[in-house]
Short mmCIF file of C-alpha atoms in Angstrom, two decimals:
data_model
loop_
_atom_site.label_atom_id
_atom_site.label_comp_id
_atom_site.label_asym_id
_atom_site.label_seq_id
_atom_site.Cartn_x
_atom_site.Cartn_y
_atom_site.Cartn_z
CA MET A 37 36.31 1.11 13.98
CA GLU A 38 35.60 3.76 16.72
CA ASN A 39 35.98 6.62 14.30
CA SER A 40 32.85 5.29 12.34
CA ILE A 41 29.44 7.26 12.92
CA ILE A 42 26.10 6.17 12.66
CA LYS A 43 24.10 7.93 9.68
CA SER A 44 20.74 6.47 10.60
CA GLN A 45 19.16 3.91 13.00
CA ALA A 46 15.84 2.42 13.96
CA TYR A 47 14.98 -0.53 15.87
CA GLY A 48 11.76 -2.46 17.14
CA LYS A 49 9.46 -5.28 16.50
CA ASP A 50 8.00 -6.71 13.36
CA ARG A 51 5.26 -9.19 12.61
CA VAL A 52 3.26 -8.47 15.56
CA ARG A 53 0.05 -10.45 14.86
CA VAL A 54 -3.01 -9.01 16.60
CA VAL A 55 -6.69 -9.46 15.78
CA ARG A 56 -9.32 -7.44 17.41
CA VAL A 57 -13.03 -8.31 17.63
CA VAL A 58 -15.76 -5.90 18.35
CA ARG A 59 -18.75 -7.38 19.80
CA HIS A 60 -22.09 -5.29 19.65
CA ALA A 61 -25.01 -5.73 21.85
CA ASP A 62 -27.38 -6.84 19.18
CA GLY A 63 -24.90 -9.53 18.25
CA TRP A 64 -23.45 -7.94 15.32
CA GLN A 65 -19.39 -8.61 15.22
CA GLU A 66 -16.50 -6.95 13.63
CA ILE A 67 -13.05 -8.16 13.09
CA ALA A 68 -9.55 -6.35 12.26
CA ASP A 69 -6.54 -8.60 11.71
CA TYR A 70 -2.92 -7.06 11.37
CA TRP A 71 0.50 -7.62 11.25
CA VAL A 72 2.23 -4.74 12.92
CA CYS A 73 6.00 -3.52 12.62
CA CYS A 74 6.80 -0.71 15.06
CA LEU A 75 10.18 1.12 14.98
CA LEU A 76 11.75 3.67 17.04
CA SER A 77 14.58 5.90 16.47
CA GLY A 78 16.55 9.05 18.09
CA GLU A 79 19.87 10.20 18.70
CA GLN A 80 20.05 9.09 22.16
CA PHE A 81 19.75 5.52 20.93
CA GLU A 82 23.21 5.71 19.27
CA THR A 83 25.30 4.73 22.37
CA SER A 84 23.23 1.31 22.52
CA TYR A 85 24.97 0.64 18.99
CA THR A 86 28.52 2.41 19.80
CA LYS A 87 29.04 1.87 23.44
CA GLY A 88 26.77 -1.15 24.22
CA ASP A 89 24.71 1.04 26.68
CA ASN A 90 21.05 -0.29 26.82
CA LYS A 91 19.56 2.21 29.45
CA LEU A 92 17.50 4.03 26.82
CA VAL A 93 16.45 1.12 25.12
CA VAL A 94 12.65 0.46 25.16
CA ALA A 95 12.81 -3.41 24.50
CA THR A 96 11.07 -4.83 21.43
CA ASP A 97 9.01 -6.81 23.67
CA SER A 98 7.75 -3.89 25.47
CA GLN A 99 7.08 -2.47 22.09
CA LYS A 100 4.95 -5.63 21.15
CA ASN A 101 2.99 -5.50 24.44
CA THR A 102 2.24 -1.58 23.86
CA VAL A 103 0.47 -2.92 20.31
CA TYR A 104 -1.58 -5.35 22.33
CA TYR A 105 -2.20 -2.94 25.14
CA LEU A 106 -3.48 -0.08 22.70
CA ALA A 107 -5.33 -2.79 20.62
CA LYS A 108 -7.48 -3.41 23.78
CA THR A 109 -7.67 0.04 25.57
CA LEU A 110 -8.42 2.24 22.36
CA PRO A 111 -11.93 2.79 21.33
CA ALA A 112 -12.99 0.24 18.55
CA GLU A 113 -13.09 3.19 15.90
CA LYS A 114 -9.33 3.81 16.57
CA VAL A 115 -8.28 0.01 16.05
CA MET A 116 -10.45 -0.96 13.36
CA VAL A 117 -9.20 1.37 10.50
CA PRO A 118 -5.39 0.71 10.07
CA GLU A 119 -4.42 4.22 9.56
CA VAL A 120 -5.86 5.30 12.62
CA PHE A 121 -4.38 2.28 14.75
CA ALA A 122 -0.93 2.98 13.10
CA SER A 123 -1.19 6.60 13.85
CA GLU A 124 -2.40 5.89 17.41
CA VAL A 125 0.55 3.65 18.05
CA ALA A 126 3.14 6.10 16.49
CA SER A 127 2.06 8.90 18.36
CA PHE A 128 1.60 7.16 21.79
CA MET A 129 5.43 6.08 21.58
CA VAL A 130 6.70 9.57 20.81
CA LYS A 131 4.67 10.98 23.45
CA LYS A 132 5.32 8.62 26.03
CA TYR A 133 9.23 8.53 25.65
CA ALA A 134 11.08 11.70 25.57
CA HIS A 135 14.21 10.15 24.09
CA VAL A 136 12.25 8.91 20.90
CA THR A 137 12.22 11.41 18.14
CA THR A 138 10.22 9.09 15.42
CA CYS A 139 8.04 6.45 15.51
CA HIS A 140 7.39 4.22 12.32
CA VAL A 141 4.49 1.87 12.33
CA LYS A 142 3.52 -0.23 9.50
CA VAL A 143 0.31 -2.17 9.59
CA THR A 144 -0.52 -4.77 6.79
CA THR A 145 -3.75 -6.61 6.78
CA LYS A 146 -5.72 -8.94 4.36
CA PRO A 147 -9.29 -8.16 5.39
CA TRP A 148 -11.95 -10.42 6.38
CA GLU A 149 -15.10 -10.15 4.21
CA ARG A 150 -18.50 -10.66 5.82
CA MET A 151 -20.51 -13.78 4.60
CA LYS A 152 -23.71 -13.09 2.97
CA PHE A 153 -26.84 -15.38 2.84
CA ASP A 154 -29.88 -14.03 0.83
CA ASN A 155 -28.13 -10.65 0.64
CA LYS A 156 -27.89 -10.34 4.27
CA GLY A 157 -24.62 -10.04 6.05
CA HIS A 158 -23.73 -12.76 8.57
CA ALA A 159 -23.33 -11.47 12.30
CA HIS A 160 -20.16 -13.14 12.94
CA SER A 161 -18.86 -15.18 9.87
CA PHE A 162 -16.13 -14.04 7.55
CA TYR A 163 -14.11 -15.19 4.54
CA ARG A 164 -11.01 -13.72 2.77
CA GLU A 165 -11.50 -12.73 -1.01
CA GLY A 166 -8.82 -11.41 -3.32
CA LYS A 167 -5.16 -11.64 -3.29
CA GLU A 168 -4.19 -8.09 -2.71
CA THR A 169 -2.80 -6.87 0.68
CA ARG A 170 -3.72 -3.68 2.15
CA TRP A 171 -1.18 -1.75 3.98
CA THR A 172 -0.62 1.57 6.01
CA GLU A 173 2.45 3.09 7.58
CA ALA A 174 2.55 6.08 9.91
CA TYR A 175 5.53 8.23 10.89
CA ALA A 176 5.07 10.39 14.15
CA THR A 177 8.01 12.75 14.23
CA LYS A 178 8.84 15.46 17.06
CA THR A 179 9.33 18.76 15.67
CA ASN A 180 11.20 20.03 18.65
CA PRO A 181 12.51 17.01 20.40
CA PRO A 182 12.66 16.08 23.26
CA SER A 183 9.33 17.88 23.67
CA ALA A 184 6.26 15.95 22.56
CA GLU A 185 4.30 18.89 22.50
CA GLN A 186 4.48 19.23 18.62
CA PHE A 187 5.03 16.31 16.07
CA THR A 188 3.91 15.78 12.37
CA VAL A 189 2.25 12.47 11.27
CA LYS A 190 2.82 11.33 7.93
CA VAL A 191 0.52 8.23 6.71
CA ASN A 192 1.30 6.09 3.54
CA SER A 193 -1.43 3.83 2.68
CA GLY A 194 -1.97 1.32 -0.19
CA PHE A 195 -2.39 -2.01 -1.56
CA TYR A 196 0.20 -4.61 -3.46
CA ASP A 197 -0.31 -7.74 -5.50
CA LEU A 198 -3.67 -6.59 -7.13
CA GLU A 199 -3.24 -8.71 -10.30
CA VAL A 200 -5.23 -7.56 -13.37
CA LEU A 201 -5.32 -8.66 -17.08
CA LYS A 202 -7.29 -7.49 -20.28
CA THR A 203 -7.03 -9.17 -23.83
CA THR A 204 -7.56 -6.11 -25.83
CA ASN A 205 -7.55 -2.16 -25.84
CA SER A 206 -3.77 -1.95 -25.08
CA SER A 207 -0.88 -1.00 -27.39
CA PHE A 208 2.65 0.00 -27.48
CA VAL A 209 3.67 1.63 -30.66
CA ASP A 210 5.79 4.63 -32.06
CA PHE A 211 8.54 4.07 -29.64
CA TRP A 212 12.33 5.05 -30.04
CA ARG A 213 13.86 2.69 -32.44
CA ASP A 214 17.62 2.26 -33.18
CA GLU A 215 20.00 -0.54 -34.04
CA LEU A 216 19.42 -2.40 -30.94
CA THR A 217 15.36 -2.51 -31.50
CA THR A 218 13.94 -5.80 -32.08
CA LEU A 219 10.44 -5.19 -30.61
CA PRO A 220 7.92 -4.61 -33.22
CA ASP A 221 4.98 -2.19 -32.97
CA MET A 222 1.93 -3.84 -30.80
CA PRO A 223 -1.11 -2.25 -31.97
CA ASP A 224 -3.19 -4.49 -29.68
CA ARG A 225 -2.05 -7.02 -27.03
CA LEU A 226 -2.53 -8.62 -23.97
CA LEU A 227 -1.89 -6.35 -20.64
CA SER A 228 -1.23 -7.78 -17.41
CA THR A 229 0.26 -6.30 -14.21
CA LYS A 230 0.58 -6.77 -10.42
CA VAL A 231 -0.45 -3.38 -9.08
CA LEU A 232 1.27 -1.59 -6.16
CA CYS A 233 -0.43 1.49 -5.34
CA GLN A 234 0.58 4.01 -2.87
CA TRP A 235 -0.98 7.44 -1.58
CA THR A 236 0.23 10.07 1.12
CA PHE A 237 -1.41 12.04 3.85
CA VAL A 238 0.60 14.57 6.01
CA SER A 239 -0.58 16.39 8.87
CA THR A 240 0.43 18.37 12.11
CA ASP A 241 -3.03 17.67 13.78
CA LEU A 242 -3.45 13.94 14.80
CA GLU A 243 -7.19 14.30 15.25
CA THR A 244 -7.69 15.98 11.76
CA LEU A 245 -5.91 13.27 10.34
CA GLN A 246 -7.73 10.53 11.79
CA GLN A 247 -10.95 11.96 10.69
CA GLN A 248 -10.30 11.22 7.12
CA PRO A 249 -12.40 8.44 5.47
CA PHE A 250 -9.46 5.96 4.84
CA ASP A 251 -11.66 2.91 4.21
CA ALA A 252 -13.32 4.81 1.41
CA ILE A 253 -10.20 6.15 0.16
CA PHE A 254 -8.98 2.66 -0.13
CA ALA A 255 -11.92 1.42 -1.86
CA GLY A 256 -12.13 4.40 -4.17
CA ALA A 257 -8.36 3.73 -5.19
CA LYS A 258 -9.06 0.24 -5.87
CA ARG A 259 -12.11 0.65 -7.90
CA ASN A 260 -10.05 3.65 -9.78
CA THR A 261 -7.27 1.31 -10.35
CA LEU A 262 -9.68 -1.21 -11.91
CA ASP A 263 -12.11 1.10 -13.92
CA ALA A 264 -9.16 3.12 -15.38
CA PHE A 265 -7.36 -0.31 -16.51
CA ALA A 266 -10.56 -1.74 -18.11
CA ASN A 267 -12.94 1.22 -18.93
CA ASP A 268 -11.28 4.61 -19.35
CA PRO A 269 -11.21 5.41 -22.90
CA ARG A 270 -8.07 7.41 -22.55
CA ALA A 271 -6.25 4.34 -21.87
CA TRP A 272 -7.54 2.95 -24.95
CA VAL A 273 -6.32 5.85 -27.23
CA HIS A 274 -3.03 6.07 -25.34
CA ALA A 275 -2.65 2.43 -24.16
CA SER A 276 0.89 2.23 -22.82
CA VAL A 277 1.35 1.25 -19.35
CA GLN A 278 2.83 4.86 -18.42
CA SER A 279 -0.52 6.35 -19.60
CA THR A 280 -2.73 4.14 -18.03
CA LEU A 281 -0.83 4.65 -14.69
CA TYR A 282 -1.04 8.47 -15.00
CA ILE A 283 -4.78 8.06 -15.46
CA MET A 284 -5.35 5.92 -12.47
CA ALA A 285 -3.49 8.05 -10.13
CA ASP A 286 -4.93 11.27 -11.81
CA ARG A 287 -8.44 9.81 -10.91
CA ILE A 288 -7.59 9.24 -7.17
CA LEU A 289 -6.22 12.55 -6.81
CA ASN A 290 -9.38 14.17 -8.29
CA ASP A 291 -11.84 11.98 -6.10
CA PHE A 292 -9.93 12.38 -2.74
CA ALA A 293 -8.54 16.08 -1.82
CA ALA A 294 -6.87 14.74 1.35
CA VAL A 295 -4.33 12.76 -0.69
CA ASP A 296 -1.23 14.58 -1.26
CA ASP A 297 0.29 12.12 -3.74
CA VAL A 298 0.00 8.92 -5.23
CA TYR A 299 2.55 6.32 -6.34
CA TYR A 300 2.26 3.25 -8.68
CA ALA A 301 4.65 0.44 -9.43
CA LEU A 302 3.31 -1.54 -12.46
CA PRO A 303 5.39 -4.49 -13.77
CA ASN A 304 4.35 -5.51 -17.15
CA ILE A 305 3.58 -9.24 -17.05
CA HIS A 306 4.24 -10.32 -20.76
CA TYR A 307 2.08 -12.59 -22.78
CA PHE A 308 3.49 -13.06 -26.11
CA PRO A 309 1.96 -14.86 -28.98
CA PHE A 310 3.50 -18.27 -29.55
CA ASP A 311 4.95 -18.71 -33.01
CA LEU A 312 3.00 -21.54 -34.62
CA SER A 313 4.32 -20.80 -38.26
CA LYS A 314 6.38 -24.04 -38.36
CA PHE A 315 3.20 -25.77 -38.23
CA GLY A 316 1.41 -23.64 -40.87
CA LEU A 317 -0.69 -21.74 -38.38
CA LYS A 318 -1.25 -17.97 -38.04
CA ASN A 319 -0.79 -16.91 -34.52
CA THR A 320 0.60 -13.35 -34.81
CA GLN A 321 -1.08 -9.90 -34.28
CA THR A 322 -4.71 -9.98 -35.38
CA ASP A 323 -4.63 -13.88 -35.58
CA ALA A 324 -3.06 -14.27 -32.37
CA GLU A 325 -5.12 -16.57 -29.82
CA VAL A 326 -2.40 -18.78 -28.13
CA TYR A 327 -0.08 -16.97 -25.68
CA MET A 328 3.19 -17.88 -23.93
CA PRO A 329 3.43 -15.96 -20.66
CA ILE A 330 6.96 -14.84 -19.91
CA ALA A 331 7.84 -14.09 -16.15
CA ASP A 332 11.29 -12.77 -16.68
CA PRO A 333 12.52 -10.16 -17.76
CA SER A 334 9.61 -7.91 -17.19
CA GLY A 335 8.92 -4.42 -17.79
CA TYR A 336 8.74 -2.11 -14.65
CA ILE A 337 6.91 1.15 -14.86
CA THR A 338 6.72 3.70 -11.68
CA ALA A 339 5.66 7.02 -11.05
CA THR A 340 4.60 9.51 -8.28
CA ILE A 341 1.83 11.97 -9.25
CA SER A 342 0.87 14.85 -7.33
CA ARG A 343 -0.91 18.13 -8.00
CA PRO A 344 0.66 21.07 -9.06
CA SER A 345 0.35 22.73 -5.82
CA LYS A 346 -0.12 20.18 -2.85
CA GLY A 347 -3.11 20.79 -0.65
CA LYS A 348 -2.74 20.12 3.03
CA PHE A 349 -5.54 19.48 5.40
#
């Protein structure tokens, strides 16, 4: 047993629920609602696993307290944007504790939307719209531990569980055929998926990183995802899920120079025309109007798309 080695380790506090309210003098109020996970790692934590030595272990309860402490003491603009808040918590940890090499902070949020009446936003009332979830994670890693003078910050952001469906302008034809193939060409079909989209930023300068328009990038990534799915004519000509995925990611990279790469995972949620021939009814191909959703098994298409030469900011 004592000959075994630790290949990797990290520990911390998960599902820290924190809400920050910003109250402006004119009565206008803002809200951020987060689930936070904070994980610490470093070589000097290994003895807590192998020797039961807790002297260097920063208690997970202390990590939880740090999240609330920073949510209160940081300027509002560093809390209300999840990417900025995650990078602040991660950099705080690696700067405060010499024996922490990397801090990984994940922030998940389902944003509150401001209520509107007569096209005017209400000062302090909100509602939740949509099922997709926004998330971000920041990794702050010392480049020359234990010194905290220099460290890199990597931020992944994205959303998941964005369900989309279109009833035409999707096909799957001219695919490989052999003795195991039973699927016919599908020149037009229903296409539905539950989108997971992730994009990445990398920087050695925290201030420069935090100046990125994260909210605008999130909104633009979602907009490009929906617009490419529904309206981009390239997705009609080459209407497989793979080509639609590539078009979505390509549009995000073209719109936002700060993004290094884009990852999508698109499960193909199948809707097959139900066979009504036994009742003397046509319900296949161009006659299809009644479909049977099939939950399992489903197709699963993924890819990471980047520029030929990655730009860093």
